[in-house]
Amino acid sequence: MNLLTIVGVLPLISALLIAFIPSKNAELIKRAAFAATLVVAIASIFLVTGFDKSVTGMQYVQSNTWIEAFNINFAVGIDGISLVLILLSTILVPIVILATWHESDLGRWSSKSFYILILVLETLMIGVFAATDLFLFYVFFEAMLIPIYFLIGGYGTGNKSAAAVKFLLYSLFGGLLMLASVIGLYVIAGNQIGATFDLTQLATLEIDSNTQNLLFLGFFIAFAIKAPLWPFHTWLPDAAKAATPGTSVLLLGVLDKVGTYGMIRFCIALFPDASKTFTPLIITLAVISIIYGAFMAIGQKDIKGLIAFTSISHFGFITMGIFAMTTQGMSGANLYMVNHGFSTAALFLVAGWMMMRRGSSTIADFGGLQRVTPVMAWTFFIAGMSGLALPGLSSFVSEFLVLVGTYTRYPVAAVIGTLGIVLAALYILIPIQKTLHGPITSGNENLKDLNLREKIAIAPVILIIVVMGFYPKPVLDIINPTAEKVVVNAGFTDPVAKVGK
Amino acid sequence: MQTSANLVWLIALPLFSSAILLLAGKRANSWGHVMATIVSASAFTIGFVEFIAMQSRADENRAVAQKLFTWISVGSFNVDASLLLDQLSICFVLLITGVGTLIHIYSIAYMSHDLDRRRFFAYLNLFIAAMLLLVLGDSYLNLYVGWEGVGLASYLLIGFWNQKPAYATAAKKAFVANRVGDVGLSLAIMIAFATFGDVSFAGIKEHVEHASSTQLTAIGLMLLLAACGKSAQFPLQSWLGDAMAGPTPVSALIHAATMVTAGVYLITRSNFIFDEAPIAQLMVLIVGGITLLFGAIIGTAKDDIKKALAASTMSQIGYMILATGLGPIGYAFAIMHLLTHGFFKASMFLGAGSVMHGMKDEVNMRKYGGIGKFMPITALTFGLGYLAIIGVPPFAGFYSKDKIIETAFNAGGMKGLALGIATLLGAMITAFYMTRVVILTFFGNERWGHKDEPHESPALMLIPIGLLSIGSIASGFILSKGEGLVHWLEPVVNPLKEHHDEFLPPIVVSLMTLTVVAIGILIAVSKYRGDQLAQAPENVSVLTKAARRDLFQDDLNESVFMHPGQTLVRNILNIDYLVLDGLVRAVGSVSLTAGSRLRSLQNGYVRSYALLMIIGALALIAAIWVVTA
Amino acid sequence: MAIANYLYLSAILFTIGAVGVVIRRNAIVVFMCIELMLNAANLAFVTFARINGNLQGQVVAFFTMVVAACEVVVGLAIIVTIYRSRRSISVDDASLLKR
């Protein structure tokens, strides 16, 4: 067992241990869960110290036979792209637990099951980014739906059951298409090199273009639903509105990244030719997502719906960067996944605190918060500025890399995407004006500002947002070699060649 | 190139100070403004030390650089966080920190009654830091950080009193209009990277001859769009008037002296691109020409003293932009006008703030009148600024504006004639509306309609105004002495590459200018001589009505962008719900209906299940029989 | 007597049982009808054993009897419990699965 496996299994073991704590001892359960995830977060940081940035292949590789008859292995390993996403997950989980300490109190089931679900989810999230066996990935990919389904349905608000079912069925539909492709790929491998689910071996297959296109679509639609890309997005706003803020953070911040991660790891790596064929279509969808999500966000009256649609716009940027097939676009998209995770976390957590205090998620119910709750207003403001990619904050670096990378290959798409930054100003500033500025509307006079626990929870997120804006180099250094390799393996070279500096 | 470790402190000091003030909260209320002012003064000192050191070096060694760290490096896209202080940026550094410090001092008194004074100073310091980054960045991307940083500071300061919804809206409007400009800057950077593989000034300048004229024109036009957003130039000018919602020191610092001139800086900095892109340069001229007249016309009809001054700012920046469009010779005059304008406009804005301070925050000039005798010092300094802006020799504006008019005529041909006439006309209107402001405010009958007499402002406010007034008297003479600034900037903008024939001798141009200025003054005096009413007259000419409505700029934006945009959003919301989500819901409801139909078979009666089983068994047997037979 | 007659008898008994299950409401009678069907099947098994001249059919018949006995034990217990709680042994009254 190497460190990666330990990091992955730790949350699951903690979940098992927590199962023995009596459910009425809710405070102890919360503390135990927080401590466990904190340990995981710290352990995952050690993954970085042992990670060799100069190696572009998988590291922390481990492979054990799982189902021998089908040559399925429990095979894990990480490269730069997956490492940063694992870090994103492990860092976000303790923050979410701390930030939403009382979120589980009013749920349909006990707090105990809430935290067990969160911990199981964490294991699955790490697993899905670490799996190097296609079948194992598929298992994690589908298994992730289960805890989220219960987290939305059991602890959410409003139309939670319907939203949970919609989320589950929509995702299952995508998963099913992917399963068909997985089996197809397995069969082709069986004919050519012997049955295997190993990713590196699958990448060497020679597949004729028609089959490749079909298999590609199976994977891509599953990931486009997960990401979500226009027009497969309609489950996200419902799920985000129904879920608790903490669940929404994990859903939008980490789970949806599996979609864009899958596009890099599977769509492009396994089917380079099909990727080339479908790139114009995908870039178009991505551009539509950017603009459409932004317009939808402008029209939202509900604060959670707003954040959900801004995310759809941002996922458009990520997808555009990936399929631009340039080093800048690929690295930028990967960095964007991380940055979006943190900035959405900040937005959702602060919005969650605002909603909890006010008892409403309607934007119009707020007003003048800057005078009542200055600290909360400031955190919301900074999170919002990160959402509109203000230079100096982390999202700017990634958004600009994506745009510049896209421009060198698809100028028109990049130009339209750039218009998104004006819309971003609108969809962030309008709610900021309505919630933070203006006269203090009735019902808001006595709202309490953030308490110490909340401040401690949000501080690291804000810190990461600011520091990564000025000094993204450490993360880019991890991402760059892998991103470059993905682009080269797909058969592309950067239009703007490297100049010796 | 020489390096200097001091540059980073220019930015870091105000940035940290701003962060400290915001994080310390109420604890810093008692000392926050003092620290902010000291920090700003220290930045000025650093700038001044660098300036002295720069002067002692030879022309080609004057620029200093400092590399801080590698900011973004992906593939061929490499951007360092590096600073560059050359002859052009030092002008701005001194202007920003110098005027900035004076305005800090002024604000201590001006904002003394405001509960949020600490926050105000935090924003001011943030602005100073961002603006310095803007002028010190050695690449377009570094500049962009400062560019949006000043936009943020401007947003925060315009909306400083955001409990008033109109002010909050003004702040938002400014940010969004600036963002439209930022699209231009983003695209310019992208095109530059795609063309040159580099985004630093030095790198692009080095390779500029390898680029096609289309690429350069595209970059130039995008940079012009950026400049239009930040400098309130046509067609992105509409935010500046509303931006006067901010406290008056902000209007003086950000929306008169420094931030709004960033567009001029951008174009001057990009001279190597514009010099090779004649179409872009022509567009610069057109934009500058339109805006200088546009702003001047609006200025004639405004009753709000700050909005009249804002319109004037717009018009004066139009002059500068026009000058930058005139090619190598124009840049130095644009920068000269920028510097002199920084002095006299800031002094007039602070003077207006002083008047407001004494008049219970009244901004309507129709309710002023005869204030001169109650506030003599303010009136005197305002008068000096007035003489400077209309261009009376030997005040600052004469030297800088006269040069622009002269150069415009010298552009040659029809172009030169048109530009020259436009600038002359602008000068006349400027003289008219500024005279109007001065008469309505300081002379004539007292119209404020309450017993309390206006009082002169405290010394803390008057000293900065006085110092700025000295600038508005002397700066023009000093900068143009022996063509000092022109030679100073030579290494950056290469002004001696070409030389135009003189269209008219300079003395003739000066005389013409003075004549039109005199005409403008005379019209204003004859119109506003004698007693005025406290209300604005209603039955005025169509032109005046249009000017009062800012020449329909907001109406145009609303009917072309805002309303269609809102309709679009509504429609997209409906389409999303009805069509896209509708399809998903249709799949769901089809399954549900099918399920409930089939459910009626499951009626719970054992006997009907048995019957179904029997039927099923018989059907199976029949099937087997059919298959085997 | 032709051996096919046993099969005809078995078919008639099975049909009677099946019709009884479908049309009678009394749980005891339904139960007896099921027994009738099982025994009809037994008769068929034994007959086939005779026709084929081996013991396999007879063995299956024994199995069926054992299963039938078990079924009677469980079934009667259920019927008694239902009768105790509902004071009725009509199978139509126990249509709780519908909801």
Short mmCIF file of C-alpha atoms in Angstrom, two decimals, chain B residues 183-521:
data_model
loop_
_atom_site.label_atom_id
_atom_site.label_comp_id
_atom_site.label_asym_id
_atom_site.label_seq_id
_atom_site.Cartn_x
_atom_site.Cartn_y
_atom_site.Cartn_z
CA VAL B 183 -12.37 42.84 -23.54
CA GLY B 184 -10.38 44.97 -25.94
CA LEU B 185 -7.26 44.72 -23.83
CA SER B 186 -7.67 40.94 -23.40
CA LEU B 187 -8.07 40.47 -27.11
CA ALA B 188 -5.14 42.74 -27.85
CA ILE B 189 -2.97 40.60 -25.60
CA MET B 190 -4.22 37.41 -27.23
CA ILE B 191 -3.57 38.70 -30.73
CA ALA B 192 -0.17 39.95 -29.63
CA PHE B 193 0.73 36.54 -28.22
CA ALA B 194 -0.50 34.76 -31.34
CA THR B 195 1.51 37.16 -33.49
CA PHE B 196 4.71 37.67 -31.53
CA GLY B 197 4.74 34.81 -29.03
CA ASP B 198 5.37 37.41 -26.38
CA VAL B 199 3.35 39.94 -24.43
CA SER B 200 6.07 42.13 -22.97
CA PHE B 201 6.55 45.64 -24.31
CA ALA B 202 10.20 45.06 -25.11
CA GLY B 203 9.57 41.74 -26.81
CA ILE B 204 6.80 43.06 -29.01
CA LYS B 205 8.69 46.20 -29.91
CA GLU B 206 11.62 44.08 -30.99
CA HIS B 207 9.56 41.91 -33.34
CA VAL B 208 7.06 44.47 -34.51
CA GLU B 209 8.34 44.52 -38.08
CA HIS B 210 7.59 40.80 -38.50
CA ALA B 211 3.88 41.34 -38.05
CA SER B 212 1.45 41.97 -40.87
CA SER B 213 -0.37 45.26 -41.00
CA THR B 214 -3.71 43.48 -40.41
CA GLN B 215 -2.45 42.03 -37.16
CA LEU B 216 -1.07 45.36 -36.03
CA THR B 217 -4.29 47.14 -36.95
CA ALA B 218 -6.28 44.57 -35.01
CA ILE B 219 -4.06 44.96 -31.96
CA GLY B 220 -4.25 48.74 -32.29
CA LEU B 221 -8.02 48.82 -32.54
CA MET B 222 -8.40 46.51 -29.55
CA LEU B 223 -6.04 48.67 -27.52
CA LEU B 224 -8.09 51.68 -28.55
CA LEU B 225 -11.24 49.94 -27.31
CA ALA B 226 -9.49 49.37 -23.99
CA ALA B 227 -8.47 53.00 -23.85
CA CYS B 228 -12.04 54.09 -24.63
CA GLY B 229 -13.37 52.11 -21.69
CA LYS B 230 -10.87 53.32 -19.15
CA SER B 231 -10.60 56.90 -20.36
CA ALA B 232 -14.31 57.44 -20.96
CA GLN B 233 -13.91 58.02 -24.67
CA PHE B 234 -16.62 57.73 -27.23
CA PRO B 235 -18.49 55.33 -27.45
CA LEU B 236 -17.82 54.05 -23.87
CA GLN B 237 -17.95 57.46 -22.24
CA SER B 238 -21.29 57.31 -20.45
CA TRP B 239 -20.04 56.06 -17.09
CA LEU B 240 -17.88 59.05 -16.22
CA GLY B 241 -20.69 61.46 -15.42
CA ASP B 242 -22.36 58.99 -13.09
CA ALA B 243 -19.01 58.22 -11.50
CA MET B 244 -19.27 61.59 -9.80
CA ALA B 245 -21.35 59.74 -7.22
CA GLY B 246 -18.06 59.05 -5.46
CA PRO B 247 -16.66 61.39 -2.84
CA THR B 248 -15.07 64.47 -4.44
CA PRO B 249 -11.43 63.58 -3.65
CA VAL B 250 -12.03 60.41 -5.64
CA SER B 251 -13.34 62.41 -8.56
CA ALA B 252 -10.23 64.52 -8.39
CA LEU B 253 -7.73 61.69 -8.13
CA ILE B 254 -9.25 58.85 -10.12
CA HIS B 255 -11.75 60.42 -12.43
CA ALA B 256 -9.72 63.46 -13.38
CA ALA B 257 -6.00 63.26 -12.73
CA THR B 258 -4.90 59.66 -12.98
CA MET B 259 -7.02 56.62 -13.75
CA VAL B 260 -8.97 58.05 -16.65
CA THR B 261 -5.72 59.00 -18.30
CA ALA B 262 -4.62 55.36 -18.34
CA GLY B 263 -5.91 55.10 -21.90
CA VAL B 264 -3.50 57.80 -22.96
CA TYR B 265 -0.73 55.91 -21.23
CA LEU B 266 -1.72 52.68 -22.96
CA ILE B 267 -1.65 54.22 -26.43
CA THR B 268 1.58 56.07 -25.76
CA ARG B 269 3.15 52.91 -24.35
CA SER B 270 2.03 51.04 -27.47
CA ASN B 271 3.48 53.67 -29.80
CA PHE B 272 5.46 50.99 -31.65
CA ILE B 273 2.20 49.36 -32.67
CA PHE B 274 0.22 52.46 -33.53
CA ASP B 275 3.07 53.93 -35.54
CA GLU B 276 2.86 50.92 -37.87
CA ALA B 277 -0.95 50.77 -37.97
CA PRO B 278 -2.26 53.87 -39.75
CA ILE B 279 -5.89 52.72 -39.70
CA ALA B 280 -5.83 52.25 -35.96
CA GLN B 281 -4.15 55.62 -35.63
CA LEU B 282 -6.85 57.26 -37.70
CA MET B 283 -9.49 55.69 -35.47
CA VAL B 284 -7.65 57.10 -32.46
CA LEU B 285 -7.87 60.55 -34.02
CA ILE B 286 -11.56 60.17 -34.77
CA VAL B 287 -12.36 58.93 -31.28
CA GLY B 288 -10.35 61.72 -29.71
CA GLY B 289 -11.93 64.35 -31.94
CA ILE B 290 -15.48 63.19 -31.31
CA THR B 291 -14.96 62.92 -27.58
CA LEU B 292 -13.35 66.29 -27.15
CA LEU B 293 -16.38 67.96 -28.76
CA PHE B 294 -18.86 65.56 -27.16
CA GLY B 295 -17.58 66.23 -23.66
CA ALA B 296 -17.37 69.96 -24.26
CA ILE B 297 -20.97 70.15 -25.48
CA ILE B 298 -22.25 68.19 -22.47
CA GLY B 299 -20.22 70.48 -20.25
CA THR B 300 -22.11 73.54 -21.44
CA ALA B 301 -25.44 72.30 -20.10
CA LYS B 302 -24.60 70.67 -16.79
CA ASP B 303 -25.78 72.36 -13.60
CA ASP B 304 -24.10 69.87 -11.30
CA ILE B 305 -20.63 71.33 -10.76
CA LYS B 306 -18.98 67.92 -10.56
CA LYS B 307 -20.69 66.68 -13.69
CA ALA B 308 -19.66 69.82 -15.55
CA LEU B 309 -16.07 69.17 -14.51
CA ALA B 310 -16.44 65.49 -15.47
CA ALA B 311 -17.61 66.46 -18.93
CA SER B 312 -14.64 68.74 -19.12
CA THR B 313 -12.34 65.87 -18.14
CA MET B 314 -13.82 63.75 -20.88
CA SER B 315 -13.20 66.52 -23.37
CA GLN B 316 -9.62 67.17 -22.21
CA ILE B 317 -8.78 63.49 -22.41
CA GLY B 318 -10.21 63.66 -25.90
CA TYR B 319 -7.46 66.17 -26.62
CA MET B 320 -4.84 63.81 -25.26
CA ILE B 321 -6.14 60.81 -27.19
CA LEU B 322 -6.23 62.92 -30.32
CA ALA B 323 -2.65 63.93 -29.69
CA THR B 324 -1.55 60.32 -29.34
CA GLY B 325 -3.17 59.64 -32.68
CA LEU B 326 -0.97 62.23 -34.31
CA GLY B 327 2.02 59.95 -34.32
CA PRO B 328 5.48 60.23 -32.77
CA ILE B 329 5.42 63.99 -32.28
CA GLY B 330 2.04 63.86 -30.58
CA TYR B 331 2.86 61.48 -27.72
CA ALA B 332 4.98 63.93 -25.80
CA PHE B 333 2.31 66.63 -26.07
CA ALA B 334 -0.36 64.18 -24.99
CA ILE B 335 1.68 63.33 -21.91
CA MET B 336 2.38 67.00 -21.28
CA HIS B 337 -1.30 67.85 -21.43
CA LEU B 338 -1.98 64.84 -19.23
CA LEU B 339 0.39 66.14 -16.57
CA THR B 340 -0.78 69.74 -16.65
CA HIS B 341 -4.38 68.58 -16.74
CA GLY B 342 -3.66 66.40 -13.72
CA PHE B 343 -2.70 69.50 -11.80
CA PHE B 344 -5.34 71.97 -12.83
CA LYS B 345 -8.26 69.55 -12.99
CA ALA B 346 -7.41 68.03 -9.61
CA SER B 347 -7.14 71.50 -8.14
CA MET B 348 -10.51 72.48 -9.59
CA PHE B 349 -12.18 69.29 -8.39
CA LEU B 350 -10.78 69.80 -4.93
CA GLY B 351 -11.97 73.39 -5.16
CA ALA B 352 -15.44 72.15 -6.07
CA GLY B 353 -15.20 69.80 -3.09
CA SER B 354 -14.27 72.75 -0.92
CA VAL B 355 -17.31 74.66 -2.18
CA MET B 356 -19.53 71.66 -1.50
CA HIS B 357 -17.98 71.33 1.94
CA GLY B 358 -18.98 74.90 2.70
CA MET B 359 -22.38 74.55 1.04
CA LYS B 360 -23.73 71.48 2.84
CA ASP B 361 -22.91 69.15 -0.04
CA GLU B 362 -24.96 71.10 -2.55
CA VAL B 363 -23.73 70.39 -6.07
CA ASN B 364 -26.19 72.38 -8.15
CA MET B 365 -24.48 75.51 -9.44
CA ARG B 366 -27.86 77.20 -9.88
CA LYS B 367 -28.03 77.22 -6.10
CA TYR B 368 -24.56 78.76 -5.71
CA GLY B 369 -23.65 82.31 -6.66
CA GLY B 370 -21.43 84.90 -5.09
CA ILE B 371 -19.46 82.34 -3.17
CA GLY B 372 -16.23 84.06 -4.09
CA LYS B 373 -16.41 86.53 -1.28
CA PHE B 374 -17.09 83.90 1.36
CA MET B 375 -14.42 81.47 0.17
CA PRO B 376 -11.69 83.68 -1.24
CA ILE B 377 -8.89 81.12 -1.24
CA THR B 378 -10.99 78.48 -2.91
CA ALA B 379 -12.14 81.02 -5.47
CA LEU B 380 -8.57 82.11 -6.14
CA THR B 381 -7.24 78.61 -6.64
CA PHE B 382 -10.22 77.63 -8.73
CA GLY B 383 -9.63 80.72 -10.83
CA LEU B 384 -6.02 79.71 -11.41
CA GLY B 385 -7.18 76.30 -12.55
CA TYR B 386 -9.72 77.99 -14.78
CA LEU B 387 -7.11 80.12 -16.46
CA ALA B 388 -5.00 77.03 -16.94
CA ILE B 389 -7.68 74.92 -18.54
CA ILE B 390 -8.86 77.53 -21.02
CA GLY B 391 -5.26 78.05 -22.02
CA VAL B 392 -4.39 81.58 -21.08
CA PRO B 393 -0.65 82.18 -21.16
CA PRO B 394 1.43 81.68 -19.11
CA PHE B 395 -0.69 79.12 -17.28
CA ALA B 396 -0.08 75.41 -17.74
CA GLY B 397 -2.87 74.62 -20.16
CA PHE B 398 -1.64 77.15 -22.66
CA TYR B 399 1.60 75.31 -23.27
CA SER B 400 0.12 71.86 -23.56
CA LYS B 401 -3.15 72.51 -25.37
CA ASP B 402 -1.64 74.98 -27.78
CA LYS B 403 0.90 72.41 -28.83
CA ILE B 404 -1.82 69.86 -29.51
CA ILE B 405 -3.78 72.30 -31.66
CA GLU B 406 -0.66 73.24 -33.53
CA THR B 407 0.31 69.61 -34.13
CA ALA B 408 -3.22 68.81 -35.23
CA PHE B 409 -3.05 71.48 -37.93
CA ASN B 410 0.38 70.20 -38.93
CA ALA B 411 -0.99 66.71 -39.59
CA GLY B 412 -1.48 68.05 -43.09
CA GLY B 413 -4.17 67.99 -45.73
CA MET B 414 -7.87 67.71 -45.02
CA LYS B 415 -7.15 65.58 -41.98
CA GLY B 416 -5.05 68.31 -40.43
CA LEU B 417 -7.60 70.96 -41.21
CA ALA B 418 -10.49 68.98 -39.77
CA LEU B 419 -8.57 68.10 -36.62
CA GLY B 420 -7.31 71.63 -36.22
CA ILE B 421 -10.80 73.07 -36.49
CA ALA B 422 -12.18 70.49 -34.09
CA THR B 423 -9.53 71.30 -31.50
CA LEU B 424 -10.08 75.04 -31.95
CA LEU B 425 -13.80 74.61 -31.60
CA GLY B 426 -13.21 72.52 -28.50
CA ALA B 427 -11.06 75.27 -27.06
CA MET B 428 -13.84 77.79 -27.63
CA ILE B 429 -16.50 75.63 -26.00
CA THR B 430 -14.15 74.89 -23.13
CA ALA B 431 -13.70 78.59 -22.54
CA PHE B 432 -17.46 79.01 -22.62
CA TYR B 433 -18.46 76.30 -20.18
CA MET B 434 -15.61 76.93 -17.76
CA THR B 435 -16.45 80.62 -17.65
CA ARG B 436 -20.06 79.60 -17.01
CA VAL B 437 -18.99 77.40 -14.11
CA VAL B 438 -16.88 80.15 -12.58
CA ILE B 439 -19.57 82.84 -12.96
CA LEU B 440 -22.39 80.67 -11.66
CA THR B 441 -20.36 79.54 -8.68
CA PHE B 442 -18.30 82.46 -7.53
CA PHE B 443 -20.00 85.55 -8.93
CA GLY B 444 -23.47 86.95 -9.27
CA ASN B 445 -26.36 86.84 -6.85
CA GLU B 446 -26.51 84.50 -3.84
CA ARG B 447 -29.05 81.80 -4.61
CA TRP B 448 -28.56 79.16 -1.95
CA GLY B 449 -31.78 80.04 -0.22
CA HIS B 450 -30.78 79.40 3.39
CA LYS B 451 -29.36 81.66 6.05
CA ASP B 452 -26.11 79.83 6.79
CA GLU B 453 -23.31 81.54 4.98
CA PRO B 454 -20.77 79.37 3.19
CA HIS B 455 -17.54 79.07 5.11
CA GLU B 456 -14.00 78.66 3.92
CA SER B 457 -12.59 75.16 4.27
CA PRO B 458 -9.93 74.15 6.82
CA ALA B 459 -6.25 74.53 6.06
CA LEU B 460 -5.80 70.80 5.62
CA MET B 461 -7.97 71.09 2.55
CA LEU B 462 -6.65 74.39 1.28
CA ILE B 463 -2.95 73.51 1.39
CA PRO B 464 -3.24 70.65 -1.12
CA ILE B 465 -5.34 72.84 -3.39
CA GLY B 466 -2.76 75.57 -3.13
CA LEU B 467 0.07 73.21 -4.03
CA LEU B 468 -1.86 71.90 -7.00
CA SER B 469 -2.50 75.48 -8.09
CA ILE B 470 1.20 76.13 -8.17
CA GLY B 471 1.36 73.16 -10.51
CA SER B 472 -1.35 74.59 -12.70
CA ILE B 473 0.53 77.83 -12.95
CA ALA B 474 4.04 76.57 -13.47
CA SER B 475 3.97 73.01 -14.78
CA GLY B 476 3.35 73.96 -18.40
CA PHE B 477 6.22 76.36 -18.50
CA ILE B 478 8.59 73.97 -16.77
CA LEU B 479 7.71 70.97 -18.91
CA SER B 480 7.94 72.79 -22.20
CA LYS B 481 11.06 74.75 -21.37
CA GLY B 482 13.60 73.83 -24.02
CA GLU B 483 11.21 71.09 -25.08
CA GLY B 484 12.25 69.32 -21.89
CA LEU B 485 9.53 66.71 -21.77
CA VAL B 486 9.78 66.01 -25.49
CA HIS B 487 13.46 65.19 -25.18
CA TRP B 488 12.92 63.32 -21.95
CA LEU B 489 10.44 60.98 -23.62
CA GLU B 490 12.41 60.60 -26.85
CA PRO B 491 13.93 57.22 -26.01
CA VAL B 492 10.46 55.78 -25.38
CA VAL B 493 8.44 57.23 -28.24
CA ASN B 494 11.08 58.11 -30.88
CA PRO B 495 9.50 61.44 -31.80
CA LEU B 496 12.15 62.55 -34.26
CA LYS B 497 11.55 59.82 -36.79
CA GLU B 498 9.52 62.07 -39.02
CA HIS B 499 9.00 65.74 -39.28
CA HIS B 500 5.92 67.44 -40.67
CA ASP B 501 5.95 70.73 -42.44
CA GLU B 502 4.36 73.46 -40.48
CA PHE B 503 0.87 74.23 -41.70
CA LEU B 504 0.86 77.57 -39.96
CA PRO B 505 3.54 79.32 -37.94
CA PRO B 506 3.13 78.53 -34.20
CA ILE B 507 2.48 82.14 -33.33
CA VAL B 508 -0.51 82.28 -35.70
CA VAL B 509 -1.99 79.16 -34.14
CA SER B 510 -1.53 80.62 -30.68
CA LEU B 511 -3.23 83.82 -31.69
CA MET B 512 -6.12 81.93 -33.28
CA THR B 513 -6.51 79.87 -30.15
CA LEU B 514 -6.49 82.91 -27.93
CA THR B 515 -9.05 84.57 -30.16
CA VAL B 516 -11.53 81.69 -30.01
CA VAL B 517 -10.97 81.41 -26.27
CA ALA B 518 -11.77 85.09 -25.91
CA ILE B 519 -14.92 84.60 -27.98
CA GLY B 520 -15.97 81.72 -25.76
CA ILE B 521 -15.44 83.77 -22.63
#
